[in-house]
Coordinates of N, CA and C in Angstrom, one line a residue:
M12 N -34.4 4.9 0.4 CA -33.2 4.1 0.2 C -31.9 4.7 0.6
R13 N -31.3 4.0 1.5 CA -30.0 4.4 2.1 C -28.8 4.4 1.3
N14 N -28.1 5.6 1.1 CA -27.0 5.9 0.2 C -25.8 4.8 0.6
P15 N -25.2 4.2 -0.2 CA -24.3 3.3 0.1 C -22.9 3.8 0.6
S16 N -22.2 3.4 1.4 CA -21.0 3.8 2.0 C -20.0 4.3 0.9
P17 N -19.4 5.5 1.3 CA -18.3 5.8 0.2 C -17.1 4.8 -0.1
C18 N -17.2 4.0 0.7 CA -16.0 3.1 1.0 C -16.3 1.4 0.7
T19 N -17.6 1.4 0.3 CA -18.1 0.4 -0.1 C -17.4 -0.2 -1.2
S20 N -17.0 -1.4 -1.4 CA -16.4 -2.2 -2.3 C -17.1 -2.1 -3.7
P21 N -16.4 -2.1 -4.9 CA -17.2 -1.9 -6.2 C -17.5 -3.3 -6.4
P22 N -18.4 -3.9 -7.3 CA -18.6 -5.2 -7.7 C -17.4 -5.9 -8.1
R23 N -17.1 -7.1 -7.7 CA -16.2 -7.7 -8.3 C -16.4 -8.5 -9.9
T24 N -15.6 -8.2 -10.6 CA -16.0 -8.7 -11.9 C -14.9 -9.5 -12.4
S25 N -15.0 -10.5 -13.3 CA -14.2 -11.2 -13.9 C -12.9 -10.7 -14.6
P26 N -11.8 -10.8 -14.5 CA -10.6 -10.1 -15.1 C -11.0 -10.3 -16.6
P27 N -10.6 -9.3 -17.5 CA -10.7 -9.4 -18.8 C -9.8 -10.5 -19.3
P28 N -10.3 -11.1 -20.6 CA -9.3 -12.2 -21.2 C -8.0 -11.3 -21.5
G29 N -7.1 -12.1 -21.7 CA -5.7 -11.6 -21.8 C -5.6 -11.0 -23.4
R30 N -4.9 -10.1 -23.6 CA -4.7 -9.6 -24.6 C -3.6 -10.6 -25.6
T31 N -3.9 -10.6 -26.6 CA -3.0 -11.2 -27.9 C -1.9 -10.3 -28.3
G32 N -0.9 -10.9 -29.1 CA 0.1 -10.0 -29.7 C 1.5 -10.0 -28.5
R33 N 2.2 -8.9 -28.9 CA 3.4 -8.9 -28.3 C 3.4 -8.5 -26.9
P34 N 4.2 -9.7 -26.1 CA 4.3 -9.5 -24.8 C 4.7 -8.4 -24.2
R35 N 4.2 -8.0 -22.7 CA 4.7 -6.6 -22.2 C 6.4 -6.7 -21.7
S36 N 7.1 -5.5 -21.8 CA 8.2 -5.6 -21.4 C 8.5 -5.0 -20.1
A37 N 9.0 -5.9 -19.2 CA 9.4 -5.4 -17.9 C 10.1 -4.1 -17.6
A38 N 10.9 -4.2 -18.4 CA 11.7 -2.9 -18.7 C 11.0 -1.8 -18.8
A39 N 10.1 -2.0 -20.1 CA 9.4 -0.5 -20.2 C 8.2 -0.1 -19.2
D40 N 8.0 -1.1 -18.5 CA 6.7 -1.1 -17.4 C 7.6 -0.4 -16.2
A41 N 8.7 -0.7 -15.9 CA 9.7 -0.1 -15.0 C 9.7 1.4 -15.3
A42 N 10.1 1.6 -16.7 CA 10.4 2.8 -16.9 C 9.4 4.0 -16.8
I43 N 8.2 3.3 -17.2 CA 6.7 4.1 -17.2 C 6.4 4.3 -15.9
L44 N 6.6 3.6 -14.9 CA 6.1 3.6 -13.5 C 7.0 4.6 -13.0
A45 N 8.3 4.6 -13.0 CA 9.3 5.6 -12.4 C 9.0 7.1 -13.3
A46 N 8.7 7.0 -14.5 CA 8.5 8.2 -15.0 C 7.3 8.9 -14.5
T47 N 6.3 8.1 -14.1 CA 5.0 8.4 -13.6 C 5.1 9.2 -12.4
R48 N 5.8 8.6 -11.3 CA 6.5 9.3 -10.2 C 7.3 10.3 -10.3
D49 N 8.0 10.6 -11.3 CA 8.8 11.9 -11.3 C 7.9 12.9 -11.8
A50 N 7.0 12.6 -12.9 CA 6.0 13.5 -13.4 C 5.2 14.1 -12.2
L51 N 4.7 13.3 -11.3 CA 3.6 13.8 -10.2 C 4.4 14.6 -9.4
V52 N 5.7 14.2 -8.7 CA 6.4 15.2 -7.9 C 6.4 16.4 -8.5
E53 N 6.7 16.4 -9.9 CA 7.1 17.8 -10.3 C 5.9 18.5 -11.0
L54 N 4.7 17.7 -11.3 CA 3.6 18.6 -11.8 C 2.4 18.6 -11.2
G55 N 2.4 17.7 -10.3 CA 1.4 17.5 -9.4 C 0.2 16.4 -10.0
W56 N -0.9 16.1 -9.3 CA -1.8 15.5 -10.0 C -2.9 15.9 -11.0
S57 N -2.9 17.4 -10.8 CA -3.9 18.0 -11.9 C -3.3 18.5 -13.2
K58 N -2.0 18.5 -13.2 CA -1.6 18.9 -14.5 C -0.7 17.5 -14.9
L59 N -0.5 16.5 -14.4 CA 0.2 15.4 -15.0 C -0.8 14.8 -16.0
T60 N -0.4 14.3 -17.2 CA -1.2 13.8 -18.2 C -0.3 12.4 -18.8
M61 N -1.0 11.7 -19.6 CA -0.3 10.4 -20.2 C 0.7 10.9 -21.1
G62 N 0.8 12.4 -21.8 CA 1.5 12.6 -22.7 C 2.9 12.9 -21.8
D63 N 2.9 13.3 -20.5 CA 4.2 13.8 -19.9 C 4.7 12.4 -19.5
V64 N 3.9 11.5 -19.1 CA 4.8 10.1 -18.8 C 5.5 9.5 -20.1
S65 N 4.6 9.4 -21.2 CA 4.9 8.8 -22.3 C 6.5 9.6 -22.7
A66 N 6.3 10.8 -22.7 CA 7.7 11.7 -23.3 C 8.6 11.2 -22.3
R67 N 8.6 11.1 -20.9 CA 9.6 10.9 -20.1 C 9.9 9.5 -20.2
A68 N 9.4 8.4 -20.2 CA 9.6 7.3 -20.4 C 10.1 6.8 -22.0
G69 N 10.0 7.8 -22.8 CA 10.4 7.2 -24.1 C 9.5 6.4 -24.9
V70 N 8.4 6.2 -24.5 CA 7.4 5.3 -25.1 C 6.4 6.0 -25.7
A71 N 5.5 5.5 -26.7 CA 4.2 5.9 -27.5 C 3.2 6.0 -26.3
K72 N 2.2 7.1 -26.6 CA 1.2 7.2 -25.6 C 0.3 5.7 -25.7
T73 N 0.2 5.3 -27.0 CA -0.7 4.3 -27.3 C 0.0 2.8 -26.5
T74 N 1.1 2.7 -26.3 CA 2.0 2.1 -25.3 C 1.3 2.0 -23.9
L75 N 1.2 3.4 -23.6 CA 0.6 3.4 -22.3 C -0.8 2.9 -22.1
Y76 N -1.7 3.3 -23.0 CA -2.8 3.1 -23.1 C -3.3 1.4 -23.2
R77 N -2.0 0.7 -23.9 CA -2.6 -0.8 -24.1 C -2.5 -1.2 -22.4
R78 N -1.8 -0.6 -21.7 CA -1.2 -1.2 -20.4 C -2.5 -0.6 -19.1
W79 N -2.7 0.7 -19.3 CA -3.6 1.4 -18.6 C -4.6 2.2 -18.9
A80 N -5.9 2.4 -18.6 CA -7.0 2.7 -19.3 C -6.9 4.3 -19.0
G81 N -6.1 5.1 -17.7 CA -5.9 6.4 -17.5 C -4.9 6.4 -16.6
K82 N -4.7 7.7 -15.9 CA -3.9 8.1 -15.4 C -3.8 7.5 -13.9
S83 N -5.1 7.7 -13.6 CA -5.4 7.2 -12.0 C -5.0 5.7 -12.0
E84 N -5.3 4.9 -12.9 CA -4.7 3.4 -12.7 C -3.4 3.6 -12.7
L85 N -2.6 4.1 -13.4 CA -1.2 4.1 -13.8 C -0.5 4.5 -12.6
V86 N -1.0 5.9 -12.0 CA -0.4 6.3 -10.7 C -0.4 5.3 -9.5
V87 N -1.9 4.7 -9.3 CA -1.8 3.8 -8.3 C -0.7 2.7 -8.6
D88 N -0.7 2.0 -9.7 CA 0.5 0.9 -9.8 C 2.0 1.5 -9.7
A89 N 2.1 3.0 -9.9 CA 3.2 3.4 -9.6 C 3.5 3.4 -8.1
V90 N 2.5 3.9 -7.4 CA 2.7 3.8 -5.8 C 2.7 2.3 -5.4
A91 N 1.9 1.3 -6.1 CA 2.2 -0.1 -5.5 C 3.4 -0.7 -5.5
E92 N 4.1 -0.5 -6.7 CA 5.6 -0.7 -7.1 C 6.3 -0.3 -5.9
L93 N 6.2 0.8 -5.4 CA 7.2 1.4 -4.5 C 6.8 0.2 -3.1
F94 N 5.6 0.2 -2.7 CA 4.9 -0.5 -1.7 C 5.5 -2.0 -1.6
D95 N 5.4 -2.6 -2.7 CA 5.9 -3.9 -3.0 C 7.3 -4.2 -2.7
A96 N 8.2 -3.2 -2.4 CA 9.5 -3.5 -2.2 C 9.8 -3.5 -0.5
L97 N 8.6 -3.4 0.2 CA 8.8 -3.3 1.8 C 9.0 -5.0 2.0
E98 N 9.6 -5.5 2.7 CA 9.9 -6.5 3.1 C 9.8 -7.0 4.7
L99 N 9.8 -8.2 5.1 CA 9.7 -8.5 6.6 C 10.7 -9.5 7.1
P100 N 11.7 -9.3 7.1 CA 12.8 -10.3 7.5 C 12.6 -10.7 8.6
D101 N 13.0 -11.9 9.5 CA 12.8 -12.5 10.2 C 13.7 -12.0 11.4
R102 N 13.4 -11.2 12.5 CA 14.0 -10.5 13.4 C 14.4 -11.2 14.3
G103 N 13.4 -12.3 14.7 CA 13.6 -13.3 15.9 C 12.3 -13.0 17.0
S104 N 11.7 -12.1 16.7 CA 10.4 -11.9 17.6 C 9.4 -11.0 16.9
L105 N 8.1 -11.0 17.2 CA 7.1 -10.3 16.7 C 7.3 -8.9 16.8
E106 N 7.6 -8.5 18.1 CA 8.0 -7.1 18.6 C 8.9 -6.5 17.4
A107 N 10.4 -7.3 17.3 CA 11.3 -6.8 16.4 C 10.9 -6.6 14.9
D108 N 10.1 -7.4 14.6 CA 9.4 -7.9 13.2 C 8.5 -6.6 12.7
I109 N 7.8 -6.1 13.7 CA 7.0 -4.9 13.6 C 7.8 -3.5 13.7
E110 N 8.8 -3.4 14.6 CA 9.8 -2.4 14.4 C 10.1 -2.1 13.0
H111 N 11.0 -3.2 12.5 CA 11.5 -3.2 11.7 C 10.6 -2.9 10.2
V112 N 9.5 -3.4 10.3 CA 8.7 -2.9 8.9 C 8.1 -1.4 9.3
V113 N 7.8 -0.8 10.5 CA 7.2 0.3 10.7 C 8.4 1.5 10.1
L114 N 9.6 1.0 10.6 CA 10.7 2.1 10.3 C 11.0 2.0 8.7
Q115 N 11.0 0.9 8.0 CA 11.0 0.5 6.6 C 9.8 1.6 5.9
F116 N 8.7 1.2 6.3 CA 7.7 2.1 5.8 C 7.8 3.7 5.9
A117 N 8.0 4.0 7.2 CA 8.3 5.5 7.3 C 9.4 5.9 6.3
Q118 N 10.5 5.1 6.2 CA 11.6 5.6 5.3 C 10.9 5.7 3.9
L119 N 10.2 4.9 3.4 CA 9.7 4.9 2.2 C 8.6 6.2 1.9
L120 N 7.8 6.5 3.0 CA 7.0 7.7 3.1 C 7.8 8.9 3.1
R121 N 9.1 9.1 3.4 CA 10.0 10.2 3.4 C 10.4 10.5 1.7
R122 N 10.3 9.7 1.2 CA 10.6 9.9 -0.6 C 9.6 10.7 -1.0
P123 N 10.0 11.7 -1.6 CA 9.1 12.7 -2.2 C 8.0 11.8 -3.5
E124 N 8.3 11.3 -4.1 CA 7.5 10.4 -5.0 C 6.6 9.4 -4.3
A125 N 6.9 8.7 -3.2 CA 5.9 8.0 -2.6 C 4.8 8.8 -1.9
R126 N 5.4 9.7 -1.1 CA 4.4 10.6 -0.3 C 3.5 11.6 -1.4
T127 N 4.1 11.9 -2.5 CA 3.3 12.9 -3.3 C 2.1 11.9 -3.9
A128 N 2.5 10.8 -4.4 CA 1.8 9.7 -5.4 C 0.7 9.3 -4.4
L129 N 1.0 8.6 -3.1 CA 0.1 8.6 -2.3 C -1.1 9.5 -1.8
M130 N -0.8 10.5 -1.3 CA -1.6 11.6 -1.3 C -2.4 11.8 -2.5
A131 N -1.9 12.0 -3.4 CA -2.7 12.5 -4.7 C -3.8 11.2 -4.9
V132 N -3.4 9.8 -4.9 CA -4.5 9.1 -5.3 C -5.5 8.9 -4.1
V133 N -5.2 9.0 -2.7 CA -6.2 8.8 -2.0 C -7.1 9.9 -2.0
A134 N -6.5 11.3 -2.2 CA -7.4 12.5 -2.5 C -8.5 12.3 -3.4
E135 N -7.9 11.8 -4.9 CA -8.5 11.7 -6.1 C -9.5 10.4 -5.8
S136 N -9.4 9.3 -5.1 CA -10.5 8.4 -4.9 C -11.8 8.5 -4.0
T137 N -11.7 9.9 -3.1 CA -12.6 10.2 -2.5 C -13.6 10.6 -3.4
R138 N -13.5 10.8 -4.6 CA -14.7 11.1 -5.8 C -14.4 10.0 -6.9
D139 N -13.8 8.8 -6.7 CA -14.0 8.0 -7.7 C -13.9 6.3 -7.0
E140 N -15.3 5.8 -7.0 CA -15.3 4.4 -6.5 C -14.4 3.5 -7.1
A141 N -14.0 3.4 -8.3 CA -13.4 2.4 -9.1 C -11.9 2.6 -8.6
L142 N -11.8 4.1 -8.4 CA -10.0 3.9 -8.3 C -9.6 3.6 -6.4
R143 N -10.9 3.8 -5.9 CA -10.9 3.2 -4.3 C -10.7 1.7 -4.5
G144 N -11.4 1.0 -5.4 CA -11.0 -0.4 -5.5 C -9.6 -1.0 -5.9
R145 N -9.3 0.1 -6.8 CA -7.9 -0.1 -7.4 C -6.8 -0.2 -6.3
I146 N -7.2 1.1 -5.4 CA -5.9 1.0 -4.5 C -6.3 0.0 -3.6
R147 N -7.4 -0.6 -3.4 CA -7.6 -1.6 -2.3 C -6.9 -2.9 -2.8
S148 N -7.1 -3.2 -4.3 CA -6.6 -4.4 -4.7 C -5.0 -4.5 -4.7
A149 N -4.6 -3.1 -5.5 CA -3.1 -3.2 -6.0 C -2.4 -2.6 -4.6
I150 N -2.9 -2.0 -3.5 CA -1.9 -1.5 -2.6 C -2.2 -2.3 -1.1
V151 N -3.7 -2.2 -0.9 CA -3.7 -2.7 0.7 C -3.8 -3.9 0.7
D152 N -4.6 -4.8 -0.1 CA -4.8 -6.3 -0.2 C -3.3 -7.0 -0.4
R153 N -2.6 -6.3 -1.1 CA -1.1 -6.8 -1.6 C -0.2 -6.8 -0.4
Q154 N -0.4 -5.4 0.4 CA 0.5 -5.4 1.6 C 0.2 -6.0 3.0
K155 N -1.1 -6.4 3.0 CA -1.6 -7.3 4.0 C -0.8 -8.8 4.1
R156 N 0.1 -9.0 3.0 CA 1.0 -10.1 3.3 C 1.9 -9.9 4.3
L157 N 2.5 -9.0 4.5 CA 3.1 -8.4 5.7 C 2.5 -9.2 7.1
V158 N 1.3 -8.8 7.3 CA 0.5 -9.0 8.4 C 0.6 -10.6 8.5
V159 N 0.2 -11.1 7.6 CA 0.2 -12.6 7.4 C 1.4 -13.2 7.8
L160 N 2.3 -12.7 7.1 CA 3.7 -13.5 7.4 C 4.1 -13.3 8.9
G161 N 4.0 -12.0 9.3 CA 4.3 -11.8 10.6 C 3.6 -12.6 11.9
R162 N 2.3 -12.7 11.3 CA 1.6 -13.4 12.4 C 1.7 -14.7 12.4
E163 N 1.8 -15.5 11.2 CA 2.4 -16.9 10.9 C 3.8 -17.1 11.8
R164 N 4.6 -16.4 11.5 CA 6.0 -16.5 12.3 C 5.9 -16.6 13.8
A165 N 4.9 -15.4 14.3 CA 4.7 -15.4 15.8 C 4.0 -16.5 16.4
Q166 N 3.0 -16.9 15.5 CA 2.4 -18.1 15.8 C 3.1 -19.6 16.2
A167 N 4.3 -19.5 14.8 CA 5.2 -20.6 15.1 C 6.0 -20.5 16.2
R168 N 6.6 -19.2 16.6 CA 7.5 -19.0 17.6 C 6.7 -19.3 19.0
G169 N 5.3 -19.4 19.1 CA 4.4 -19.4 20.3 C 3.9 -18.0 20.9
E170 N 4.4 -17.1 20.1 CA 4.0 -15.5 20.6 C 2.5 -15.2 20.6
L171 N 1.9 -15.9 19.7 CA 0.4 -15.5 19.5 C -0.1 -17.2 19.2
P172 N -1.4 -17.2 19.7 CA -2.2 -18.7 19.5 C -2.4 -19.1 18.0
Y173 N -2.7 -20.0 17.7 CA -3.2 -20.3 16.4 C -4.7 -20.2 16.4
E174 N -5.4 -19.6 15.2 CA -6.7 -19.4 15.4 C -7.3 -20.5 14.4
E175 N -8.3 -21.1 14.6 CA -9.0 -22.1 13.8 C -10.3 -21.4 13.0
D176 N -10.9 -20.4 13.4 CA -11.6 -19.6 12.6 C -11.0 -18.6 11.7
E177 N -11.4 -19.0 10.5 CA -10.6 -18.1 9.4 C -11.2 -17.0 9.3
A178 N -12.3 -16.7 9.7 CA -13.2 -15.4 9.9 C -12.5 -14.4 10.6
L179 N -12.3 -14.9 12.0 CA -11.7 -13.9 13.1 C -10.2 -13.8 12.6
S180 N -9.6 -15.1 12.1 CA -8.4 -14.8 11.5 C -8.1 -13.4 10.5
G181 N -8.8 -13.5 9.6 CA -9.0 -12.7 8.5 C -9.3 -11.0 9.1
L182 N -10.2 -11.0 10.1 CA -10.4 -9.8 10.8 C -9.2 -9.3 11.7
A183 N -8.5 -10.2 12.2 CA -7.3 -9.8 13.1 C -6.2 -9.1 12.2
T184 N -6.4 -9.9 10.9 CA -5.2 -9.3 9.8 C -5.8 -8.0 9.5
D185 N -6.8 -7.7 9.1 CA -7.4 -6.4 8.5 C -7.1 -5.4 9.9
L186 N -7.3 -5.7 11.0 CA -7.3 -4.8 12.2 C -5.9 -4.3 12.5
I187 N -4.9 -5.5 12.3 CA -3.6 -5.1 12.5 C -3.1 -4.1 11.4
F188 N -3.3 -4.4 10.4 CA -3.0 -3.7 9.4 C -3.5 -2.4 9.1
D189 N -4.6 -2.1 9.6 CA -5.6 -0.7 9.6 C -4.7 0.1 10.5
V190 N -4.5 -0.4 11.5 CA -3.8 0.0 13.0 C -2.5 0.8 12.6
I191 N -1.6 -0.4 12.0 CA -0.1 -0.1 11.6 C -0.1 1.1 10.5
A192 N -0.9 0.6 9.4 CA -0.7 1.7 7.8 C -1.3 2.9 8.6
G193 N -2.6 2.9 9.3 CA -3.2 4.2 9.4 C -2.5 5.2 10.3
T194 N -1.8 4.4 11.4 CA -0.9 5.3 12.2 C 0.1 6.2 11.7
V195 N 0.8 5.1 11.1 CA 2.2 5.5 10.5 C 1.9 6.6 9.3
V196 N 1.0 6.6 8.4 CA 0.4 7.5 7.3 C 0.2 8.7 8.1
H197 N -0.9 8.7 9.1 CA -1.2 9.9 9.9 C -0.2 10.7 10.3
R198 N 0.9 10.0 11.2 CA 1.9 10.4 11.8 C 2.9 11.3 10.7
A199 N 3.2 10.5 9.9 CA 4.0 10.9 8.8 C 3.4 12.0 7.9
L200 N 2.3 11.7 7.1 CA 1.9 12.6 6.3 C 1.0 13.6 6.6
V201 N 0.2 13.2 7.5 CA -0.9 14.3 8.2 C -0.4 15.3 9.1
S202 N 0.3 14.6 10.4 CA 0.6 15.4 11.3 C 2.1 15.9 11.1
C203 N 2.8 15.3 10.1 CA 4.1 15.5 9.7 C 4.9 15.6 11.0
E204 N 4.9 14.5 11.8 CA 5.8 14.6 12.9 C 6.7 13.3 12.6
P205 N 8.2 13.2 13.1 CA 9.1 12.1 12.7 C 8.6 10.7 13.4
V206 N 8.7 9.8 12.4 CA 8.7 8.5 12.6 C 10.0 7.8 13.1
D207 N 10.6 8.3 14.0 CA 11.9 7.7 14.5 C 11.9 6.4 15.3
E208 N 13.1 5.9 15.6 CA 13.5 4.6 16.5 C 12.4 5.0 17.8
L209 N 12.4 6.0 18.4 CA 11.9 6.2 19.9 C 10.2 6.1 19.7
W210 N 10.0 6.9 18.8 CA 8.2 6.6 18.6 C 7.7 5.3 18.1
V211 N 8.6 4.5 17.2 CA 8.2 3.4 16.5 C 8.3 2.2 18.0
S212 N 9.2 2.5 18.8 CA 9.2 1.4 20.0 C 8.0 1.6 20.9
A213 N 7.9 2.9 21.3 CA 6.6 3.1 21.9 C 5.3 2.6 21.4
F214 N 5.3 2.8 19.8 CA 4.0 2.5 19.2 C 3.8 1.0 19.1
T215 N 5.1 0.4 19.1 CA 5.2 -0.9 19.0 C 4.6 -1.7 20.4
S216 N 5.2 -1.3 21.5 CA 4.7 -1.6 22.6 C 3.6 -1.7 22.8
L217 N 2.8 -0.6 22.7 CA 1.5 -0.3 22.6 C 0.6 -1.3 21.8
L218 N 1.1 -1.5 20.5 CA 0.3 -2.5 19.6 C 0.6 -3.9 20.3
M219 N 1.8 -4.4 20.8 CA 1.9 -5.7 21.4 C 1.2 -5.9 22.5
H220 N 1.0 -4.9 23.5 CA 0.1 -4.9 24.6 C -1.5 -5.5 24.0
G221 N -1.8 -4.6 23.0 CA -3.3 -5.1 22.6 C -3.1 -6.4 22.0
L222 N -2.2 -6.8 21.2 CA -2.3 -8.3 20.7 C -2.0 -9.2 22.0
R223 N -1.4 -9.0 22.9 CA -1.2 -10.1 23.9 C -2.6 -10.1 24.7
G224 N -3.1 -9.0 25.0 CA -4.6 -8.6 25.7 C -5.6 -9.5 24.9
A225 N -5.4 -9.4 23.3 CA -6.5 -10.3 22.6 C -6.2 -11.5 22.8
A226 N -5.0 -12.0 22.7 CA -4.6 -13.5 22.7 C -5.2 -14.1 24.0
S227 N -5.0 -13.4 25.0 CA -5.4 -14.0 26.3 C -6.9 -13.9 26.8
A228 N -7.6 -13.2 26.0 CA -8.9 -12.9 26.1 C -9.9 -14.3 25.9

């Protein structure tokens, strides 16, 4: 029997029924996620505990465990909150939109809490299939919204053709996201090279060449 791929998605399950009782506090959630990022930068993944986070956030550990099963889920959500701040304002062209979001992404990765948290959960996920699934749903799938929005704008401007095949459209979204996210993360966190305006301009030109070539094929 062949071993499953280490990146195979975990089986999809129905979400658990909602808990009854006191509603969640948005302010408490924000404080907990911020405390998680601070603790991770200071302590590192191996020393971080739910107790550290609860003490920093000023909440009981039971409050944390009502929201998150353990620190893996907590740290992923703490990272996801940072990535949810990424925006794609309309800059008038697909090229300008890409340059803007890449620079914004690089600026985010320069923050110690973002860099440390992202590297920690990715490293830990190599041994935890459930954690890989949570990273995919909480970070990757949610951030693909930027690619979808950018392509829709480009199609409306006539820069890219509309696609009738939903499967091919979804594949294109995945490829664009993988190229942008993978390249920027490797450049900023693995190679530790600057992601400045000159590099972003060259990278965007290369990406646009590929998109235009694919559109005309």
